[in-house]
Coordinates of C-alpha atoms in Angstrom, one line a residue:
M511 CA -66.2 31.0 51.1
S512 CA -69.5 29.9 49.5
T513 CA -68.1 26.6 48.3
T514 CA -70.3 23.8 49.6
K515 CA -69.6 20.1 50.4
A516 CA -72.5 17.7 50.5
Q517 CA -73.7 14.2 50.1
F518 CA -76.1 13.2 47.4
G519 CA -79.7 13.4 48.7
G520 CA -78.9 16.4 50.9
I521 CA -77.6 14.5 53.9
E522 CA -74.7 16.8 54.8
A523 CA -73.5 20.2 53.8
A524 CA -70.6 22.3 55.2
S525 CA -67.9 24.7 54.2
V526 CA -65.4 23.1 51.8
F527 CA -62.5 24.4 53.8
G528 CA -63.4 22.5 56.9
Y529 CA -62.4 19.3 55.2
I530 CA -59.1 20.2 53.5
G531 CA -56.4 17.6 54.5
K532 CA -58.8 15.0 55.9
H533 CA -60.0 12.9 53.0
W534 CA -59.7 12.0 49.4
R535 CA -55.9 11.8 49.3
S536 CA -55.9 8.4 47.5
K537 CA -56.7 8.0 43.8
N538 CA -58.4 4.8 44.7
R539 CA -61.2 6.8 46.3
M540 CA -62.4 7.9 42.9
D541 CA -65.6 5.9 42.3
R542 CA -65.9 4.6 38.7
T543 CA -69.6 4.1 39.1
P544 CA -71.6 6.3 36.7
L545 CA -73.6 9.1 38.3
T546 CA -77.3 8.3 37.5
L547 CA -80.4 10.5 37.8
D548 CA -83.6 8.5 37.6
A549 CA -86.9 10.3 37.0
I550 CA -86.0 13.4 38.9
S551 CA -88.7 16.0 39.4
F552 CA -88.3 19.5 40.9
S553 CA -90.4 22.7 41.0
W554 CA -89.9 26.1 42.6
P555 CA -92.7 27.4 44.8
E556 CA -95.3 29.4 43.0
A557 CA -93.8 28.4 39.6
A558 CA -96.3 27.7 36.8
V559 CA -94.3 24.8 35.4
P560 CA -91.8 22.4 37.0
V561 CA -88.1 22.9 36.3
F562 CA -87.7 19.1 35.8
A563 CA -90.3 16.4 35.4
G564 CA -89.1 12.8 35.1
L565 CA -85.5 13.8 34.2
S566 CA -83.2 10.8 33.7
L567 CA -79.5 11.2 32.9
T568 CA -76.2 9.3 33.3
F569 CA -72.8 11.0 33.7
S570 CA -69.6 9.1 33.3
R571 CA -66.2 9.9 34.9
G572 CA -64.4 12.8 33.4
W573 CA -65.8 16.3 32.7
T574 CA -69.2 16.9 31.3
A575 CA -70.2 20.4 30.1
I576 CA -73.7 21.6 30.9
T577 CA -74.9 24.3 28.6
G578 CA -78.1 25.8 27.2
P579 CA -80.3 28.9 27.4
N580 CA -80.7 31.0 30.6
G581 CA -83.5 29.6 32.7
G582 CA -83.0 26.0 31.6
G583 CA -82.2 24.7 35.0
K584 CA -78.4 24.3 34.8
T585 CA -77.6 25.7 38.3
T586 CA -80.6 24.0 39.8
L587 CA -79.4 20.7 38.4
L588 CA -76.0 21.1 40.0
K589 CA -77.6 21.8 43.4
L590 CA -79.9 18.8 43.1
I591 CA -77.0 16.5 42.3
C592 CA -74.9 17.9 45.2
G593 CA -77.7 17.6 47.7
I594 CA -78.1 21.4 48.3
L595 CA -81.6 21.0 46.9
A596 CA -83.8 18.0 47.4
P597 CA -85.8 16.5 44.5
E598 CA -89.5 16.1 44.8
G599 CA -89.3 12.8 43.1
G600 CA -86.8 10.3 41.7
V601 CA -83.4 9.0 42.8
I602 CA -79.8 10.1 42.4
R603 CA -77.1 7.4 42.6
P604 CA -74.6 6.7 44.0
R605 CA -74.6 8.4 47.4
A606 CA -71.1 9.9 47.4
E607 CA -69.3 13.0 48.6
A608 CA -69.7 16.1 46.3
V609 CA -68.3 19.6 46.2
Y610 CA -70.1 22.5 44.6
C611 CA -68.4 25.7 43.6
P612 CA -70.9 28.5 42.8
Q613 CA -70.2 31.5 40.5
E614 CA -69.5 33.8 43.5
S615 CA -66.1 33.7 45.2
V616 CA -66.1 36.8 47.4
I617 CA -66.8 35.4 50.9
L618 CA -63.9 34.9 53.3
P619 CA -63.8 31.1 54.1
E620 CA -64.1 29.8 57.6
A621 CA -61.0 28.2 59.1
W622 CA -58.9 29.8 56.4
E623 CA -55.6 29.5 58.3
N624 CA -56.0 25.7 58.4
A625 CA -57.2 25.3 54.9
F626 CA -53.9 24.1 53.5
A627 CA -52.2 23.1 56.7
S628 CA -51.5 19.6 55.5
L629 CA -50.0 19.7 52.0
D630 CA -49.1 16.6 50.0
G631 CA -47.8 16.2 46.5
W632 CA -51.2 16.5 45.0
A633 CA -52.1 19.7 46.8
G634 CA -48.7 21.2 45.9
K635 CA -49.3 20.3 42.3
I636 CA -52.7 22.0 42.3
L637 CA -51.4 25.2 44.0
A638 CA -48.6 25.4 41.4
L639 CA -50.9 24.9 38.5
L640 CA -53.2 27.6 39.7
G641 CA -50.4 30.0 40.4
I642 CA -51.3 30.4 44.1
G643 CA -49.0 32.9 45.7
D644 CA -47.4 32.1 49.1
D645 CA -49.1 35.1 50.7
W646 CA -52.6 34.6 49.2
L647 CA -53.8 32.7 52.2
F648 CA -53.2 35.7 54.4
R649 CA -54.6 38.6 52.3
W650 CA -58.0 37.4 51.0
E651 CA -59.5 40.9 51.1
T652 CA -56.9 42.3 48.7
L653 CA -57.0 39.5 46.2
S654 CA -58.7 40.2 42.8
G655 CA -61.8 38.3 41.9
G656 CA -59.8 36.0 39.6
E657 CA -57.3 35.2 42.4
Q658 CA -60.2 34.5 44.8
K659 CA -61.7 32.2 42.2
R660 CA -58.4 30.3 41.8
L661 CA -58.2 29.8 45.6
Q662 CA -61.8 28.6 45.7
L663 CA -61.0 26.0 43.0
A664 CA -57.7 25.1 44.6
A665 CA -59.5 24.2 47.9
A666 CA -62.1 22.1 46.0
L667 CA -59.5 20.2 43.9
C668 CA -57.2 19.5 47.0
M669 CA -60.1 17.6 48.5
R670 CA -60.2 15.3 45.5
P671 CA -64.0 14.6 45.8
P672 CA -65.6 11.8 43.8
L673 CA -67.8 14.5 42.2
L674 CA -67.0 18.2 41.6
A675 CA -69.6 20.6 40.2
L676 CA -68.5 24.0 39.0
D677 CA -70.8 26.9 38.0
E678 CA -69.2 29.4 35.5
P679 CA -65.7 29.2 36.9
T680 CA -64.1 31.5 34.3
N681 CA -66.5 34.5 34.3
H682 CA -64.6 37.8 34.3
L683 CA -61.2 36.0 34.3
D684 CA -58.3 37.1 32.0
A685 CA -56.5 34.7 29.7
Q686 CA -53.7 33.9 32.3
S687 CA -56.2 33.0 35.0
R688 CA -58.3 30.9 32.6
E689 CA -55.3 29.0 31.4
C690 CA -54.3 28.2 35.0
I691 CA -57.8 26.9 35.7
I692 CA -58.0 24.8 32.6
R693 CA -54.6 23.1 33.4
A694 CA -55.6 22.4 37.0
L695 CA -59.1 21.1 36.2
A696 CA -57.6 18.7 33.6
E697 CA -55.8 16.9 36.5
Y698 CA -59.1 16.1 38.2
E699 CA -59.9 12.3 37.9
G700 CA -63.5 12.1 39.3
T701 CA -66.8 12.9 37.8
G702 CA -66.8 16.6 36.9
L703 CA -69.9 18.7 36.0
L704 CA -69.2 22.1 34.4
V705 CA -71.8 24.8 33.8
S706 CA -70.3 27.4 31.5
H707 CA -70.7 29.5 28.4
D708 CA -66.9 29.4 27.8
R709 CA -66.6 27.3 24.7
E710 CA -62.8 27.1 24.7
L711 CA -62.9 25.8 28.3
M712 CA -65.6 23.2 27.5
D713 CA -63.9 22.1 24.3
R714 CA -60.5 21.6 25.9
L715 CA -61.8 20.0 29.1
C716 CA -65.0 18.1 28.5
E717 CA -65.6 14.7 26.9
A718 CA -69.4 15.1 26.7
T719 CA -71.9 18.0 26.7
L720 CA -75.4 18.1 28.2
F721 CA -77.6 20.6 26.4
L722 CA -80.3 21.6 28.9
A723 CA -83.4 23.7 28.1
P724 CA -87.0 23.7 29.1
G725 CA -88.4 20.3 28.0
E726 CA -85.0 19.2 26.6
A727 CA -82.1 17.3 28.1
R728 CA -79.7 15.5 25.8
I729 CA -76.0 14.5 26.3
Y730 CA -73.8 14.7 23.2
P731 CA -70.2 13.4 22.8
G732 CA -67.4 16.0 22.8
G733 CA -67.1 19.6 23.8
A734 CA -69.6 22.4 23.4
L735 CA -68.8 23.3 19.7
K736 CA -69.1 19.7 18.6
A737 CA -72.2 19.2 20.7
L738 CA -73.9 22.3 19.3
A739 CA -73.1 21.2 15.7
L740 CA -74.5 17.7 16.4
R741 CA -77.6 19.2 18.0
E742 CA -78.3 21.4 15.0
E743 CA -77.8 18.4 12.6
E744 CA -80.2 16.4 14.7
R745 CA -82.8 19.2 14.8
A746 CA -82.4 19.6 11.0
S747 CA -82.8 15.9 10.4
R748 CA -85.9 15.7 12.7
L749 CA -87.4 18.8 11.0
A750 CA -86.8 17.3 7.5
E751 CA -88.4 14.0 8.6
W752 CA -91.4 15.8 10.1
Q753 CA -91.8 18.0 7.0
S754 CA -91.6 14.9 4.8
A755 CA -94.3 13.2 6.9
E756 CA -96.4 16.3 6.8
D757 CA -96.0 16.5 3.0
R758 CA -96.9 12.8 2.7
L759 CA -100.1 13.4 4.7
R760 CA -101.1 16.3 2.5
K761 CA -100.7 14.2 -0.6
T762 CA -102.5 11.2 0.9
Q763 CA -105.4 13.5 1.9
K764 CA -105.7 14.7 -1.7
F765 CA -105.5 11.1 -2.9
S766 CA -108.2 10.0 -0.4
Q767 CA -110.4 12.9 -1.4
A768 CA -110.1 12.0 -5.1
Q769 CA -111.0 8.3 -4.4
A770 CA -114.0 9.4 -2.3
E771 CA -115.2 11.6 -5.2
E772 CA -114.7 8.7 -7.6
V773 CA -116.8 6.5 -5.4
S774 CA -119.5 9.1 -5.4
R775 CA -119.4 9.4 -9.1
S776 CA -119.4 5.6 -9.5
K777 CA -122.5 5.3 -7.3
A778 CA -124.2 8.0 -9.3
R779 CA -123.4 6.2 -12.5
L780 CA -124.7 2.9 -11.1
S781 CA -127.9 4.3 -9.7
M782 CA -131.2 3.5 -11.4
K783 CA -132.6 6.8 -10.0
G784 CA -133.5 9.0 -12.9
V785 CA -133.5 6.3 -15.5
S786 CA -136.8 6.0 -17.4
R787 CA -138.7 2.8 -16.9
R788 CA -138.8 2.3 -20.6
D789 CA -135.0 2.7 -21.0
H790 CA -134.3 -1.0 -20.8
S791 CA -130.9 -0.6 -22.6
Q792 CA -129.6 1.8 -19.9
K793 CA -130.9 -0.4 -17.1
A794 CA -129.1 -3.4 -18.6
K795 CA -125.8 -1.5 -18.8
I796 CA -126.1 -0.5 -15.2
Q797 CA -127.0 -4.0 -14.1
L798 CA -124.1 -5.4 -16.0
A799 CA -121.7 -2.9 -14.4
R800 CA -123.0 -3.9 -11.0
L801 CA -122.6 -7.6 -11.8
T802 CA -119.0 -7.1 -13.1
G803 CA -118.0 -5.3 -9.8
K804 CA -117.1 -1.9 -11.2
D805 CA -118.6 -0.3 -8.1
A806 CA -116.6 -2.6 -5.9
T807 CA -113.3 -1.5 -7.6
A808 CA -114.0 2.1 -6.7
S809 CA -114.8 1.2 -3.1
A810 CA -111.7 -0.9 -2.8
K811 CA -109.6 2.1 -4.0
K812 CA -111.3 4.3 -1.4
K813 CA -110.6 1.8 1.3
K814 CA -106.9 1.5 0.4
A815 CA -106.7 5.3 0.3
N816 CA -108.2 5.5 3.8
T817 CA -105.7 3.0 5.0
L818 CA -102.8 5.0 3.6
L819 CA -104.3 8.2 5.1
D820 CA -104.5 6.6 8.6
A821 CA -100.9 5.4 8.3
A822 CA -99.7 8.9 7.2
R823 CA -101.6 10.5 10.1
K824 CA -100.1 8.1 12.6
K825 CA -96.6 8.6 11.2
L826 CA -96.9 12.4 11.7
E827 CA -98.4 11.9 15.2
D828 CA -95.5 9.7 16.2
L829 CA -93.0 12.4 15.2
E830 CA -92.5 15.3 17.6
K831 CA -92.3 18.5 15.7
P832 CA -89.0 20.2 16.5
L833 CA -89.5 23.4 18.5
L834 CA -87.8 25.9 16.2
R835 CA -88.1 29.2 17.9
K836 CA -87.4 32.2 15.7
E837 CA -83.8 33.3 16.4
G838 CA -81.5 35.9 15.0
V839 CA -81.5 39.7 15.0
T840 CA -80.4 42.4 12.6
L841 CA -78.5 45.5 13.8
L842 CA -79.6 48.8 12.3
S843 CA -75.9 49.6 11.8
A844 CA -74.4 51.8 9.1
K845 CA -70.8 52.4 7.9
S846 CA -69.7 55.9 8.6
Q847 CA -69.1 58.0 5.5
A848 CA -66.2 59.7 7.2
D849 CA -62.6 58.5 6.9
T850 CA -62.5 57.7 10.6
V851 CA -64.9 57.0 13.4
L852 CA -62.3 58.2 15.8
S853 CA -58.8 59.6 15.7
L854 CA -57.2 60.1 19.1
A855 CA -53.7 61.4 19.6
A856 CA -51.3 59.5 21.9
G857 CA -51.8 60.3 25.5
E858 CA -52.3 58.9 29.0
I859 CA -55.1 58.2 31.5
R860 CA -54.7 58.4 35.2
A861 CA -56.8 56.6 37.7
G862 CA -55.6 57.0 41.3
D863 CA -52.0 55.9 41.3
Y864 CA -52.3 54.0 38.0
R865 CA -51.1 55.6 34.8
L866 CA -52.1 54.1 31.4
V867 CA -50.1 55.4 28.4
F868 CA -51.6 54.8 25.0
P869 CA -50.4 55.3 21.4
E870 CA -52.3 57.1 18.7
I871 CA -55.7 55.4 18.3
V872 CA -57.6 55.3 15.0
I873 CA -60.9 53.5 14.4
T874 CA -62.0 53.4 10.8
P875 CA -65.6 52.7 9.6
S876 CA -64.6 49.0 8.9
S877 CA -62.5 48.4 12.1
R878 CA -63.1 45.1 13.9
I879 CA -61.1 45.4 17.0
G880 CA -60.6 42.9 19.9
L881 CA -59.3 44.6 23.1
T882 CA -57.5 42.1 25.4
G883 CA -55.3 42.2 28.5
N884 CA -55.1 40.9 32.0
N885 CA -57.6 41.9 34.7
G886 CA -56.8 45.4 36.1
A887 CA -54.7 46.4 33.1
G888 CA -57.0 49.3 32.2
K889 CA -59.1 48.0 29.3
T890 CA -62.3 49.6 30.6
L891 CA -60.4 52.9 31.3
L892 CA -59.3 53.0 27.7
V893 CA -62.8 52.2 26.4
K894 CA -64.4 55.1 28.5
K895 CA -61.7 57.5 27.2
I896 CA -62.6 56.5 23.6
L897 CA -66.3 57.0 24.2
T898 CA -65.8 60.5 25.5
E899 CA -64.5 61.4 22.0
I900 CA -67.5 60.1 20.1
K901 CA -71.0 61.5 19.9
K902 CA -73.3 59.4 22.0
E903 CA -76.0 59.0 19.4
D904 CA -73.4 57.3 17.0
Y905 CA -72.5 54.4 19.2
F906 CA -73.9 51.7 21.5
Y907 CA -71.9 50.8 24.7
L908 CA -72.6 47.6 26.7
P909 CA -70.7 47.9 30.0
Q910 CA -69.2 44.8 31.7
E911 CA -71.4 45.4 34.7
P912 CA -74.5 47.7 34.2
G913 CA -74.7 50.3 36.9
A914 CA -77.2 50.4 39.8
G915 CA -80.7 51.1 38.7
E916 CA -80.0 50.3 35.0
L917 CA -83.1 48.0 34.9
E918 CA -85.3 50.8 36.2
K919 CA -83.9 53.3 33.7
F920 CA -84.5 50.8 30.9
L921 CA -88.1 50.2 32.0
A922 CA -88.8 53.9 32.1
R923 CA -87.5 54.3 28.6
F924 CA -89.5 51.3 27.5
E925 CA -92.8 52.7 28.9
A926 CA -92.2 55.9 27.0
R927 CA -92.2 54.1 23.6
A928 CA -95.2 53.6 21.3
A929 CA -96.9 50.3 21.3
A930 CA -95.4 49.2 18.0
Q931 CA -91.9 50.1 19.2
K932 CA -92.4 48.1 22.4
A933 CA -93.5 45.1 20.3
A934 CA -90.5 45.4 18.0
L935 CA -88.1 45.6 21.0
L936 CA -89.6 42.5 22.7
S937 CA -89.5 40.6 19.5
S938 CA -85.7 41.3 19.2
F939 CA -85.4 40.4 22.9
Y940 CA -87.1 37.0 22.1
R941 CA -84.9 36.4 19.1
L942 CA -81.8 37.0 21.3
G943 CA -83.0 34.1 23.4
G944 CA -84.9 36.1 26.0
N945 CA -88.3 35.2 27.5
P946 CA -90.8 38.1 27.0
Q947 CA -93.2 36.2 29.3
N948 CA -91.0 37.2 32.3
F949 CA -90.9 40.9 31.2
G950 CA -93.8 42.0 33.4
D951 CA -92.0 40.7 36.4
Y952 CA -88.9 42.8 35.9
A953 CA -90.5 45.9 37.3
A954 CA -91.0 44.1 40.6
Q955 CA -87.8 42.0 40.7
A956 CA -84.4 42.4 39.1
A957 CA -83.7 40.6 35.8
S958 CA -80.8 38.2 35.7
P959 CA -77.6 39.7 34.4
G960 CA -77.9 37.7 31.2
E961 CA -81.5 38.9 30.6
L962 CA -80.7 42.5 31.3
R963 CA -77.9 42.4 28.7
K964 CA -80.3 41.0 26.2
L965 CA -82.8 43.8 26.9
L966 CA -80.1 46.5 26.5
I967 CA -78.9 44.9 23.2
A968 CA -82.5 44.6 21.9
E969 CA -83.0 48.3 22.7
A970 CA -79.8 49.2 20.8
L971 CA -81.2 47.4 17.7
T972 CA -83.9 50.2 17.3
R973 CA -81.5 52.9 16.1
P974 CA -78.7 53.1 13.5
L975 CA -75.1 52.9 14.8
F976 CA -71.7 53.7 13.5
L977 CA -69.8 52.0 16.3
I978 CA -70.6 49.1 18.7
V979 CA -68.6 48.8 21.9
M980 CA -69.1 45.9 24.2
D981 CA -67.2 45.1 27.4
E982 CA -67.2 41.3 28.1
P983 CA -70.5 40.8 26.3
T984 CA -70.5 37.0 26.7
N985 CA -70.4 37.0 30.5
Y986 CA -73.7 35.8 31.9
M987 CA -75.2 35.2 28.5
D988 CA -76.1 31.6 27.5
I989 CA -74.3 29.9 24.7
T990 CA -77.3 30.0 22.3
S991 CA -77.7 33.8 22.8
V992 CA -73.9 34.3 22.3
E993 CA -74.0 32.6 19.0
I994 CA -77.1 34.7 17.9
L995 CA -75.2 37.9 19.0
E996 CA -72.1 36.7 17.0
E997 CA -74.1 36.3 13.8
A998 CA -75.7 39.8 14.3
L999 CA -72.3 41.4 14.9
A1000 CA -70.7 39.6 12.0
A1001 CA -73.4 40.9 9.6
S1002 CA -73.4 44.5 10.9
A1003 CA -71.9 47.2 8.8
C1004 CA -70.5 49.4 11.6
A1005 CA -67.2 49.4 13.4
L1006 CA -66.7 47.0 16.3
L1007 CA -64.7 47.4 19.5
L1008 CA -65.0 44.3 21.6
V1009 CA -63.4 43.8 25.0
S1010 CA -63.4 40.1 25.8
H1011 CA -61.5 37.1 27.2
D1012 CA -63.7 34.8 25.0
T1013 CA -61.2 33.7 22.3
V1014 CA -63.8 32.0 20.2
F1015 CA -66.0 35.1 20.2
L1016 CA -63.1 37.4 19.2
G1017 CA -61.8 34.9 16.7
R1018 CA -65.1 35.0 14.8
L1019 CA -65.6 38.7 14.8
T1020 CA -62.3 40.7 15.0
T1021 CA -59.5 41.3 12.5
E1022 CA -57.1 43.3 14.7
N1023 CA -56.1 43.0 18.3
W1024 CA -55.2 45.7 20.8
T1025 CA -53.5 44.5 24.0
V1026 CA -53.4 46.6 27.2
Q1027 CA -50.5 45.7 29.5
R1028 CA -49.9 46.9 33.0

């Protein structure tokens, strides 16, 4: 299994299963010292900019969620903390045992037979909470991905390490598996770091949330939803303060310019130039004005205006303008004028030995359907059956896992577009949270799963749709992009069929629920 055990600083790393039953059996081993990162720097070879430069953070005991856009350095941060990667500069304290569980859970662990050889009350509790079957230890190859993930986490929790770092532990998991994992992780008493887009998981489990993005690292109290709300309030407040300072500077500049013009007029009025030698009366008036200090009054006002202008400039310079990237997309959706988008008589679907029986299915132009069910129940089978009954040009389908070569197919379609169409597509990709600067590299190397999803969604925005079908759309996508997608789908006019285990996502977008049971 690809779970890793390491000491801070990269001293030691080994398979987690080689240490089950040896250590961390006592609650007293849980160190209460906060985990501190002091001025951490790290760069990937050939990268134009560093991932981290002078990053300083403090993590307390309990679970901390780590969220933010794709490419912000979340997984890199976990690996640095666990000693899998070594920082180029800075210090991580304290030096303690750490366990890292990556997203992947498909490798047969070493010494599997001995993994749970010595069970105590703690291990028995964890196995029960995670619903580990008695025979799971002996049939790894036949376990589902969710079952393998639960075994991976069981091994890590049984070790009771002082620090546990998890990377997307609930990707692709059904509601039952997610609930098992949440209950088990709630029992952990050390310092836990959780990289996830699963808002329910983070809200139920985490006492703090780190929002991590290029050039930004801030810890907020509470779970993800509270943290995101606080971040938006903070950004809005900073923007309002910056705009107020900018407005003050503009007004002060106008005032300073007016005073400068008044000084020029005053000097012109007090100048003897152009006054006739014989005009003694005018000369006397000018001389009297000079003696009474009228010219000094104008100069004093100009000096005061310049002081105010300098202060306004410094105020604006001291404020960092919030980086508000343009976000949000609009779907070219339309409500079908027909009475139904789909009307399918009751029937059955066969896949090998599996038989899925379904009732009559009706999708109306205003349907907002959430399709749920345990892994392997047949949700994707039902979706594909539905799509065979609808004209392809009327719907957009985002599969759970894009097929092999999907990126190359997309790039070929992209190159066939006109320049204006390419620009519009990349603009939508950017507004979904993607990075168009990386686009040129996709032809040479595969895009991340999250980035590929954004590209496919951006492409779908270019044509009108009567139905949008998405299979686990929030998997791999960062939390910011998920919220942008939610807003776009909520504002769309067409029918929705969304397959998801993300209860927050479904709760915000759907009005009826279909459940597939095996």
